[in-house]
Structures are given as structure tokens and as C-alpha cells.
CSV table of C-alpha atoms in Angstrom, one decimal:
chain,number,residue,atom,x,y,z
A,1,MET,CA,-20.4,2.4,12.8
A,2,VAL,CA,-21.9,0.7,15.8
A,3,GLY,CA,-25.5,0.2,16.8
A,4,ASP,CA,-25.9,3.6,18.2
A,5,GLY,CA,-25.1,5.3,14.9
A,6,SER,CA,-21.7,6.5,15.9
A,7,PHE,CA,-18.6,6.3,13.7
A,8,LEU,CA,-14.9,6.6,13.9
A,9,VAL,CA,-13.5,10.0,12.7
A,10,GLU,CA,-11.2,8.3,10.2
A,11,GLU,CA,-14.1,6.3,8.8
A,12,PHE,CA,-16.1,9.5,8.4
A,13,ILE,CA,-13.3,11.3,6.6
A,14,ASP,CA,-12.6,8.3,4.4
A,15,SER,CA,-16.3,8.2,3.5
A,16,ILE,CA,-16.5,11.9,2.7
A,17,THR,CA,-13.3,11.7,0.6
A,18,SER,CA,-14.8,8.8,-1.4
A,19,GLN,CA,-18.0,10.9,-2.0
A,20,LEU,CA,-15.9,13.8,-3.2
A,21,ASP,CA,-13.9,11.6,-5.5
A,22,ARG,CA,-17.2,10.4,-7.0
A,23,VAL,CA,-18.2,14.0,-7.6
A,24,GLN,CA,-14.9,14.9,-9.3
A,25,ASP,CA,-15.0,11.8,-11.4
A,26,ALA,CA,-18.6,12.5,-12.5
A,27,LEU,CA,-17.7,16.1,-13.4
A,28,ARG,CA,-14.7,14.9,-15.3
A,29,ILE,CA,-16.8,12.5,-17.4
A,30,LYS,CA,-19.3,15.3,-18.1
A,31,ALA,CA,-16.4,17.4,-19.4
A,32,VAL,CA,-15.9,15.0,-22.3
A,33,ASN,CA,-19.1,16.0,-24.0
A,34,ARG,CA,-19.6,19.5,-22.7
A,35,PRO,CA,-17.8,22.7,-23.6
A,36,LEU,CA,-17.9,24.0,-20.0
A,37,THR,CA,-17.8,22.1,-16.8
A,38,TYR,CA,-17.1,22.8,-13.2
A,39,ALA,CA,-14.9,21.4,-10.5
A,40,LEU,CA,-15.6,21.3,-6.8
A,41,LYS,CA,-12.5,23.1,-5.4
A,42,ASP,CA,-13.3,23.3,-1.7
A,43,MET,CA,-15.9,22.1,0.7
A,44,ALA,CA,-16.4,23.0,4.4
A,45,LEU,CA,-18.8,21.2,6.7
A,46,GLU,CA,-20.0,22.4,10.1
A,47,LEU,CA,-21.1,19.2,11.6
A,48,LYS,CA,-23.1,19.0,14.7
A,49,VAL,CA,-22.0,15.9,16.5
A,50,PHE,CA,-21.8,14.3,19.8
A,51,VAL,CA,-18.3,13.2,20.6
A,52,GLU,CA,-18.0,9.9,22.4
A,53,MET,CA,-15.2,7.6,23.4
A,54,ASP,CA,-15.6,3.8,22.9
A,55,ALA,CA,-14.3,1.0,25.1
A,56,GLN,CA,-11.0,0.9,23.1
A,57,GLY,CA,-10.4,4.5,23.7
A,58,ARG,CA,-11.2,5.6,20.2
A,59,VAL,CA,-13.0,8.9,19.5
A,60,ARG,CA,-16.3,8.4,17.8
A,61,PHE,CA,-18.8,11.0,16.3
A,62,ARG,CA,-22.5,10.6,16.4
A,63,THR,CA,-24.7,13.1,14.5
A,64,GLY,CA,-27.3,14.7,16.6
A,65,GLY,CA,-30.9,13.4,16.5
A,66,PRO,CA,-34.1,15.4,16.4
A,67,ASN,CA,-34.6,17.7,19.4
A,68,GLU,CA,-31.2,16.8,20.8
A,69,ALA,CA,-29.5,19.8,22.2
A,70,GLY,CA,-25.9,20.3,23.2
A,71,ALA,CA,-24.1,19.0,20.1
A,72,SER,CA,-20.5,20.0,19.4
A,73,VAL,CA,-19.8,21.7,16.1
A,74,VAL,CA,-16.9,20.2,14.2
A,75,HIS,CA,-15.6,22.3,11.3
A,76,LEU,CA,-14.1,20.2,8.6
A,77,GLY,CA,-12.5,21.6,5.4
A,78,PHE,CA,-11.7,19.6,2.3
A,79,THR,CA,-9.8,21.0,-0.6
A,80,THR,CA,-8.2,19.7,-3.8
A,81,ILE,CA,-4.5,19.0,-3.7
A,82,THR,CA,-1.9,18.2,-6.3
A,83,LYS,CA,-0.1,15.0,-6.7
A,84,PRO,CA,3.2,16.4,-5.3
A,85,MET,CA,1.3,17.6,-2.2
A,86,ILE,CA,-0.1,14.1,-1.8
A,87,GLU,CA,3.4,12.6,-2.0
A,88,GLU,CA,4.7,15.1,0.5
A,89,ASN,CA,1.9,14.4,3.0
A,90,THR,CA,1.5,10.7,2.9
A,91,ILE,CA,3.8,7.8,3.8
A,92,SER,CA,5.7,6.2,1.0
A,93,LEU,CA,4.3,3.2,-0.8
A,94,SER,CA,7.2,1.1,0.3
A,95,ALA,CA,6.3,2.0,4.0
A,96,SER,CA,2.7,1.1,3.5
A,97,ARG,CA,3.7,-2.2,1.8
A,98,SER,CA,5.3,-3.3,5.0
A,99,PRO,CA,3.4,-5.9,7.1
A,100,GLY,CA,0.8,-4.5,9.4
A,101,LEU,CA,1.1,-4.9,13.2
A,102,GLU,CA,-1.6,-7.6,13.1
A,103,GLU,CA,0.6,-9.7,10.8
A,104,ALA,CA,3.5,-9.1,13.1
A,105,GLY,CA,1.6,-11.0,15.8
A,106,LEU,CA,0.7,-8.1,18.0
A,107,SER,CA,-2.6,-8.1,19.9
A,108,ALA,CA,-5.4,-5.5,19.3
A,109,ASP,CA,-4.5,-3.8,22.5
A,110,GLU,CA,-0.8,-3.7,21.7
A,111,ARG,CA,-1.6,-2.4,18.2
A,112,MET,CA,-3.8,0.4,19.5
A,113,ARG,CA,-1.0,1.5,21.9
A,114,LEU,CA,1.6,1.5,19.2
A,115,GLU,CA,-0.8,3.4,16.8
A,116,ARG,CA,-0.9,6.1,19.5
A,117,VAL,CA,2.8,6.7,19.1
A,118,GLY,CA,2.4,6.8,15.3
A,119,VAL,CA,3.4,3.2,14.5
A,120,ARG,CA,1.0,1.4,12.1
A,121,ASN,CA,3.2,-1.1,10.5
A,122,VAL,CA,6.5,-3.0,10.9
A,123,ALA,CA,8.5,-0.5,8.8
A,124,GLN,CA,7.5,2.3,11.1
A,125,LEU,CA,8.3,0.2,14.1
A,126,GLU,CA,11.8,-0.5,12.7
A,127,ARG,CA,12.4,3.1,12.0
A,128,LEU,CA,11.4,4.1,15.5
A,129,ASN,CA,13.5,1.3,16.9
A,130,ARG,CA,16.5,2.5,14.9
A,131,SER,CA,16.2,6.1,16.2
A,132,ALA,CA,14.9,5.6,19.7
A,133,GLY,CA,15.6,2.0,20.6
A,134,VAL,CA,13.3,-0.8,21.5
A,135,GLN,CA,13.4,0.1,25.2
A,136,SER,CA,12.1,3.6,24.6
A,137,VAL,CA,9.4,2.4,22.2
A,138,SER,CA,8.3,-0.2,24.8
A,139,ARG,CA,8.2,2.5,27.5
A,140,PHE,CA,6.2,5.0,25.5
A,141,ALA,CA,3.8,2.5,24.0
A,142,ASP,CA,3.6,0.3,27.1
A,143,VAL,CA,4.2,-2.8,25.1
A,144,PRO,CA,6.6,-5.4,26.5
A,145,VAL,CA,10.1,-5.4,25.0
A,146,ASP,CA,10.0,-9.1,24.1
A,147,ARG,CA,6.8,-8.6,22.1
A,148,LEU,CA,8.3,-5.8,20.1
A,149,LYS,CA,11.5,-7.8,19.5
A,150,ARG,CA,9.6,-10.8,18.4
A,151,ALA,CA,7.5,-8.7,16.0
A,152,LEU,CA,10.7,-7.2,14.6
A,153,VAL,CA,12.5,-10.5,14.2
A,154,MET,CA,9.5,-12.2,12.6
A,155,ASN,CA,9.3,-9.6,10.0
A,156,GLN,CA,12.9,-9.1,9.2
A,157,PRO,CA,13.7,-8.8,5.5
A,158,LYS,CA,15.1,-12.2,4.5
A,159,ILE,CA,16.1,-14.3,1.5
A,160,THR,CA,14.6,-17.7,1.5
A,161,ALA,CA,15.7,-19.1,-1.9
A,162,VAL,CA,18.2,-18.4,-4.6
A,163,ARG,CA,17.8,-19.8,-8.1
A,164,PRO,CA,20.1,-19.2,-11.0
A,165,GLU,CA,18.6,-18.9,-14.4
A,166,PRO,CA,20.7,-21.3,-16.6
A,167,PRO,CA,22.3,-19.7,-19.7
A,168,ARG,CA,20.5,-20.3,-22.9
A,169,PRO,CA,22.1,-22.9,-25.2
A,170,ALA,CA,23.7,-21.6,-28.4
A,171,PRO,CA,21.3,-21.9,-31.4
A,172,GLN,CA,21.7,-25.3,-33.1
A,173,PRO,CA,21.7,-25.6,-36.9
A,174,ALA,CA,18.3,-26.8,-38.4
A,175,ARG,CA,17.9,-30.5,-38.4
A,176,PRO,CA,15.6,-32.7,-40.5
A,177,PRO,CA,12.4,-33.8,-38.6
A,178,ALA,CA,13.2,-36.7,-36.3
A,179,VAL,CA,11.0,-39.7,-35.5
A,180,LYS,CA,8.3,-38.8,-33.0
A,181,ALA,CA,9.7,-39.2,-29.6
A,182,THR,CA,7.8,-41.3,-27.1
A,183,VAL,CA,9.4,-39.5,-24.1
A,184,PRO,CA,8.3,-35.9,-23.7
A,185,PRO,CA,11.2,-33.5,-23.7
A,186,PRO,CA,12.2,-32.1,-20.4
A,187,LYS,CA,10.6,-28.8,-19.5
A,188,ALA,CA,13.0,-25.9,-19.1
A,189,ARG,CA,13.2,-25.3,-15.4
A,190,MET,CA,15.4,-23.3,-13.1
A,191,PRO,CA,17.1,-25.5,-10.6
A,192,ILE,CA,16.5,-24.8,-7.0
A,193,LEU,CA,19.7,-24.4,-5.0
A,194,PRO,CA,20.5,-27.2,-2.5
A,195,ILE,CA,20.0,-26.8,1.2
A,196,SER,CA,23.7,-26.1,1.6
A,197,ALA,CA,23.2,-23.0,-0.5
A,198,ARG,CA,20.5,-21.5,1.7
A,199,PRO,CA,21.5,-18.2,3.2
A,200,LEU,CA,22.5,-17.8,6.8
A,201,PRO,CA,20.4,-15.4,8.9
A,202,PRO,CA,21.3,-11.8,7.8
A,203,GLN,CA,24.3,-10.5,9.7
A,204,ALA,CA,25.6,-7.1,10.3
A,205,VAL,CA,28.2,-5.8,7.9
A,206,GLN,CA,31.6,-6.5,9.3
A,207,PRO,CA,35.0,-5.8,7.8
A,208,GLY,CA,37.2,-8.7,7.1
A,209,PRO,CA,36.4,-12.2,5.7
A,210,VAL,CA,33.1,-13.8,6.5
A,211,PHE,CA,33.3,-17.5,7.0
A,212,ASN,CA,30.7,-20.2,6.6
A,213,ARG,CA,28.9,-18.4,3.8
A,214,PRO,CA,26.5,-20.5,1.9
A,215,VAL,CA,28.0,-21.6,-1.4
A,216,LEU,CA,26.2,-20.8,-4.7
A,217,LYS,CA,27.4,-22.9,-7.6
A,218,LEU,CA,26.6,-21.2,-10.9
A,219,GLN,CA,27.1,-22.4,-14.4
A,220,ARG,CA,29.5,-20.2,-16.3
A,221,GLY,CA,27.5,-17.8,-18.5
A,222,THR,CA,24.6,-17.5,-16.1
A,223,LYS,CA,22.9,-14.2,-16.8
A,224,LEU,CA,20.2,-13.9,-14.1
A,225,LEU,CA,19.9,-14.8,-10.4
A,226,HIS,CA,16.5,-15.1,-8.9
A,227,LEU,CA,16.2,-14.3,-5.2
A,228,SER,CA,13.0,-15.1,-3.3
A,229,GLY,CA,12.2,-13.9,0.1
A,230,SER,CA,10.1,-11.3,2.0
A,231,ARG,CA,10.3,-7.5,2.5
A,232,LEU,CA,13.0,-7.2,-0.1
A,233,ILE,CA,12.0,-3.6,-1.0
A,234,GLY,CA,12.5,-1.0,1.6
A,235,GLU,CA,11.8,2.7,1.7
A,236,ASP,CA,15.0,3.3,-0.3
A,237,GLY,CA,14.1,0.8,-3.0
A,238,PRO,CA,15.4,-2.6,-3.7
A,239,PRO,CA,18.5,-4.0,-2.0
A,240,VAL,CA,22.0,-3.4,-3.3
A,241,VAL,CA,23.6,-6.5,-4.6
A,242,ARG,CA,27.4,-6.7,-4.9
A,243,LEU,CA,29.7,-9.3,-6.3
A,244,ASN,CA,33.2,-8.8,-5.0
A,245,ASP,CA,32.2,-5.2,-4.1
A,246,ARG,CA,31.0,-4.5,-7.6
A,247,PRO,CA,27.3,-3.4,-7.7
A,248,LEU,CA,25.1,-5.6,-9.9
A,249,GLY,CA,22.1,-4.5,-11.8
A,250,ILE,CA,18.6,-5.4,-10.7
A,251,SER,CA,16.2,-6.2,-13.6
A,252,GLU,CA,13.1,-6.9,-11.6
A,253,ALA,CA,12.2,-6.2,-8.0
A,254,ASP,CA,9.2,-6.9,-5.9
A,255,ASP,CA,8.6,-7.3,-2.2
A,256,ASP,CA,9.1,-11.1,-2.5
A,257,ARG,CA,11.4,-11.5,-5.4
A,258,LEU,CA,14.5,-10.0,-7.0
A,259,VAL,CA,16.1,-10.7,-10.3
A,260,VAL,CA,19.8,-9.8,-10.3
A,261,GLU,CA,21.8,-9.4,-13.5
A,262,MET,CA,25.1,-11.2,-13.5
A,263,PRO,CA,28.0,-9.6,-15.4
A,264,ASP,CA,29.3,-11.0,-18.7
A,265,ASP,CA,32.7,-11.6,-17.1
A,266,LEU,CA,31.2,-13.5,-14.2
A,267,GLN,CA,33.7,-14.6,-11.7
A,268,GLY,CA,33.4,-16.4,-8.4
A,269,GLY,CA,33.6,-14.5,-5.1
A,270,ALA,CA,31.6,-12.9,-2.4
A,271,LEU,CA,28.0,-12.1,-3.3
A,272,GLU,CA,26.4,-9.7,-0.8
A,273,VAL,CA,22.8,-8.5,-0.6
A,274,SER,CA,22.2,-5.5,1.5
A,275,LEU,CA,18.7,-5.8,2.9
A,276,PRO,CA,16.5,-2.9,3.7
A,277,ASP,CA,16.9,-3.3,7.5
A,278,GLY,CA,20.7,-2.8,7.1
A,279,SER,CA,21.7,-6.5,7.4
A,280,VAL,CA,23.7,-8.2,4.7
A,281,ALA,CA,23.1,-11.7,3.4
A,282,SER,CA,26.4,-13.1,2.1
A,283,TYR,CA,27.0,-16.0,-0.3
A,284,GLU,CA,30.1,-17.6,-1.7
A,285,LEU,CA,29.7,-17.7,-5.4
A,286,SER,CA,31.6,-20.4,-7.3
A,287,LEU,CA,31.6,-21.1,-10.9
A,288,ASP,CA,31.0,-24.5,-12.4
A,289,ASP,CA,31.7,-25.4,-16.0
A,290,GLY,CA,29.5,-28.5,-15.8
A,291,ASP,CA,25.7,-28.4,-15.5
A,292,GLY,CA,25.9,-26.1,-12.5
A,293,TRP,CA,23.5,-28.2,-10.5
A,294,HIS,CA,24.5,-30.4,-7.6
A,295,GLY,CA,21.5,-30.3,-5.5
A,296,GLU,CA,18.6,-32.5,-4.8
A,297,ASP,CA,15.6,-31.8,-7.0
A,298,VAL,CA,12.6,-34.0,-6.1
A,299,ASN,CA,10.7,-33.0,-9.2
A,300,ASP,CA,13.4,-34.0,-11.7
A,301,ALA,CA,11.8,-36.5,-14.1
A,302,TRP,CA,15.2,-37.1,-15.6
A,303,ALA,CA,16.8,-38.0,-12.3
A,304,PRO,CA,18.8,-41.2,-12.4
A,305,GLY,CA,17.2,-44.4,-11.2
A,306,GLU,CA,13.7,-43.2,-12.0
A,307,GLU,CA,11.7,-45.2,-14.5
A,308,MET,CA,9.9,-43.4,-17.3
A,309,SER,CA,6.6,-44.6,-18.6
B,1,MET,CA,-37.9,11.6,2.1
B,2,ALA,CA,-35.4,9.1,0.8
B,3,TRP,CA,-31.8,9.7,1.8
B,4,THR,CA,-29.6,10.9,-1.0
B,5,GLU,CA,-25.9,10.1,-1.0
B,6,LEU,CA,-23.8,13.2,-0.3
B,7,ALA,CA,-22.1,12.9,-3.7
B,8,GLU,CA,-25.4,13.1,-5.5
B,9,THR,CA,-26.4,16.2,-3.7
B,10,LEU,CA,-23.0,17.9,-4.3
B,11,LEU,CA,-23.2,17.1,-8.0
B,12,GLN,CA,-26.7,18.7,-8.2
B,13,LEU,CA,-25.4,21.7,-6.4
B,14,VAL,CA,-22.5,22.1,-8.8
B,15,GLU,CA,-24.8,21.6,-11.7
B,16,SER,CA,-27.1,24.4,-10.4
B,17,VAL,CA,-24.5,27.0,-11.1
B,18,THR,CA,-24.5,26.3,-14.8
B,19,PRO,CA,-26.3,29.1,-16.7
B,20,PRO,CA,-29.1,28.3,-19.1
B,21,ALA,CA,-27.9,27.3,-22.6
B,22,GLY,CA,-27.9,30.2,-25.0
B,23,SER,CA,-27.9,32.8,-22.3
B,24,GLY,CA,-24.4,33.9,-23.2
B,25,LEU,CA,-23.4,33.9,-19.5
B,26,VAL,CA,-20.5,32.0,-18.1
B,27,VAL,CA,-20.2,31.5,-14.3
B,28,THR,CA,-16.5,31.2,-13.6
B,29,GLU,CA,-16.7,30.8,-9.8
B,30,ALA,CA,-19.4,30.3,-7.2
B,31,GLU,CA,-19.6,29.9,-3.5
B,32,LEU,CA,-22.5,28.1,-2.0
B,33,GLU,CA,-23.5,28.1,1.6
B,34,VAL,CA,-26.0,25.3,1.9
B,35,PRO,CA,-27.8,23.7,4.9
B,36,LEU,CA,-27.6,19.9,4.8
B,37,GLU,CA,-29.2,17.2,6.7
B,38,VAL,CA,-26.5,14.6,7.2
B,39,GLY,CA,-26.9,11.0,8.0
B,40,SER,CA,-24.8,7.8,7.8
B,41,THR,CA,-25.2,4.1,7.3
B,42,VAL,CA,-23.0,1.1,6.7
B,43,HIS,CA,-23.3,-0.5,3.3
B,44,ARG,CA,-21.2,-3.5,2.5
B,45,GLY,CA,-19.0,-2.8,5.5
B,46,ARG,CA,-18.3,0.8,4.5
B,47,LEU,CA,-19.6,3.9,6.1
B,48,VAL,CA,-21.7,5.8,3.6
B,49,ILE,CA,-22.6,9.5,4.2
B,50,TYR,CA,-25.9,10.8,3.2
B,51,GLY,CA,-26.6,14.5,2.8
B,52,GLY,CA,-29.6,16.3,1.4
B,53,ALA,CA,-31.5,19.5,1.6
B,54,PRO,CA,-33.4,20.0,4.9
B,55,HIS,CA,-37.0,18.9,5.1
B,56,SER,CA,-38.1,22.3,6.1
B,57,ARG,CA,-36.6,25.7,6.8
B,58,TRP,CA,-38.4,25.7,10.1
B,59,GLU,CA,-36.9,24.2,13.2
B,60,SER,CA,-38.9,21.4,14.7
B,61,GLY,CA,-38.6,18.9,17.4
B,62,PHE,CA,-38.9,15.9,15.2
B,63,LEU,CA,-36.6,16.7,12.2
B,64,PRO,CA,-32.9,15.9,12.2
B,65,PRO,CA,-30.6,18.8,12.9
B,66,VAL,CA,-29.3,20.8,10.0
B,67,HIS,CA,-25.5,21.1,9.4
B,68,ARG,CA,-24.0,23.9,7.4
B,69,SER,CA,-21.8,23.4,4.4
B,70,ARG,CA,-19.9,25.8,2.1
B,71,LEU,CA,-18.8,24.8,-1.4
B,72,ARG,CA,-16.5,26.6,-3.8
B,73,VAL,CA,-17.1,25.7,-7.4
B,74,GLU,CA,-14.8,26.8,-10.2
B,75,LEU,CA,-15.0,26.6,-14.0
B,76,LEU,CA,-12.7,23.8,-15.2
B,77,GLU,CA,-10.1,24.8,-17.8
B,78,GLU,CA,-10.4,22.7,-20.9
B,79,ASP,CA,-7.0,21.0,-20.4
B,80,GLY,CA,-7.4,20.9,-16.6
B,81,ASP,CA,-7.5,17.7,-14.7
B,82,GLY,CA,-10.3,18.6,-12.4
B,83,ARG,CA,-8.4,18.2,-9.2
């Protein structure tokens, strides 16, 4: 609401919805202790407002004041809907999880022009780009092509780090208590893959061998692979991960992390992660019977050459 | 008159259809057409809608305009979810 008492239509609807939710919640609480209770099923409002347009081109309502004639009448109807109806009529959670246009580096003016063509976040921009092309989006929304391309590239789904979870050692037989050690035991940590194992930028799926894939060296018996990145979950869910064309299980998935289950008969080969935007991040998986760790870890207290106090 | 949040007014309207205890009556459905004075303010960055009964049933040049509202209230089934 601005100084003149006007408000955006969406703000008004959001506020009314919040008030109606409060009514329903209060009635629901009353139902716990009372044999009969009521629910508010529908509400219609005939609102006398003055419709205005602000400097940004947004429609605002202002309720009429005393002795102010000529107000428009807006009829608003609110009704209760079921959960399936909500799911049918709203964008998916994965779409709303996508970065907003502001995070994509677009200016307020560019955001407003994109919102007019129904684009409120990067996922929607990607979808429109896939179906209509960036040139068409640029023409309809009057936003320069390079700005749109930059926003899309900046927010591409990507994998930034891969960490194998080392296999658990076999249980040892019980030993008599040893003399108290003066050096603390090393904490169990997952090694971070070396720079050489970082993924290349996602590339389109192409038949035939893919060269220069980053190499992941895993210890034999590794059960889990942790992938970190951004926008890892798309509208169709988490990415598909394949090892030598064999799909692998996903035990945990979030927008910024993915835990991939490695098979018992783990073998080296091509590990491919199909990201939500259709690109594929490829790695060359090789097995190592040693400690599986050949990278540089600056936090390693047990690294050779370092004195322990 | 202090402004009342719309939710409070709606709750009181819904409550008003409850018959007196011991009357043996059950209202299963009610439709209410109610005039409301509607106002708004911003509280903690959020728009809050106020709505209450009109000051007077007479039109005057110094009272805010009256908006009409229509509510449909239904008896809630015991195992219903209220939505």
C-alpha cells in the first residue's frame, strides 16, 4: 500500500485469503470441543474501489472515501477448494523453487516486462525458451536477448563438487583398552575430489564417446556418492544418474545436493548425470583399490610433513 | 469505532447462525448478505484488511462507503476437514 491508501490487487487477494484462512482455522479449533460447528464455504464481496495505475504500470485499487462518488464495483468471489484442485491450479513446487528473476540479475523493469508474459522465475523462462526460443521471448517481453541468455546461463543447473562416501571398514574384534592416546584420532571425513575431478560444463547428449571427462577415482566398495550443486531438482524430479547406461538409485535429493547409491558390483566407466535443463554432466569413474584419495586436502591434519602438537 | 479485522467480523457472523443451546434446532446452511465497511492498512509490511458493520444504516457524506458481502455458511461434518 502506498501513501494514498491504494494497494495492489494481488496484495489485496493475498490479504483476504489470509483472513479467510484464519476464520477456517479458528472454526476448526472450535470444532474440537463443540458438537456442532460451521465452515465458511463461500464469500463474495462487492467492493467499491477506484482503479488506478501506478508509475510501474501496475493496477492498484483504492477503496472509496466518504462522499466520494464514481467508484467502480469489483465483484470478488472466494470459495473453498480441495487439495487436488489446488495442485491443478498452481505451479508445481519445483517450479516455484527455481531462482526468481531478481536472483537471475534482471532489473525491475525487465522483471515486470517478463511477468507480463507469464514468466516469474528462471524455470518458467527456460520453459518458454525451449518452446518459443529466446528471440521470441525477447521480442514479446521487450528484453534484450543477451540479458535473457545471461540470466539463463547464470542459473543453469550445475554440479560443483562430487564427494564419495568412503566404505565403512569391516568391524574389528574387541581389543583390550589401550593406553590413552595423546594424538586425537582422525575425524571421519569425506574426501573432496581434486580439481581434476571437477565436472566440465554440462554438455548436450551426443552419441559416441565423450573425451576429456573429469575422472572420479573411487575406492572399491564405495556405497554413496554425494553431488553438490545448484538447481538439481527440476519439474520432473531429481536428475537421472547412470553408470555405464545403468540407472542408479537416488537416496537423497535436494535442490543443492544429491546422494547417489552406487551398486554392489561397482565397476568403472561413464557416469552421467542428466540435469533438469536437459544437459548431461559426464565423468569417468575409475576404481582404486588403495585409499581412493589422490587429491589435495588442505584440512588434512594427517597430511605428511605436518607437525602435530 | 475501532477497526476490526475482517477475520474477526466473519467469525462473529458465522457464530451468529448457531442456535441457542437447548433449543433443539440445528442450522445446516445459512446465507448472509451483509453490508461491510472495508478499510486497509499495512502492518509489519503486510496489507491487512479491516471489515466491520457500518456505522449507520443511513447514508451520509462523512462516513466511509458501504460494500456488500455475501457469505455461505455450512454445518461442518464431524469428520470433515473444514475446507
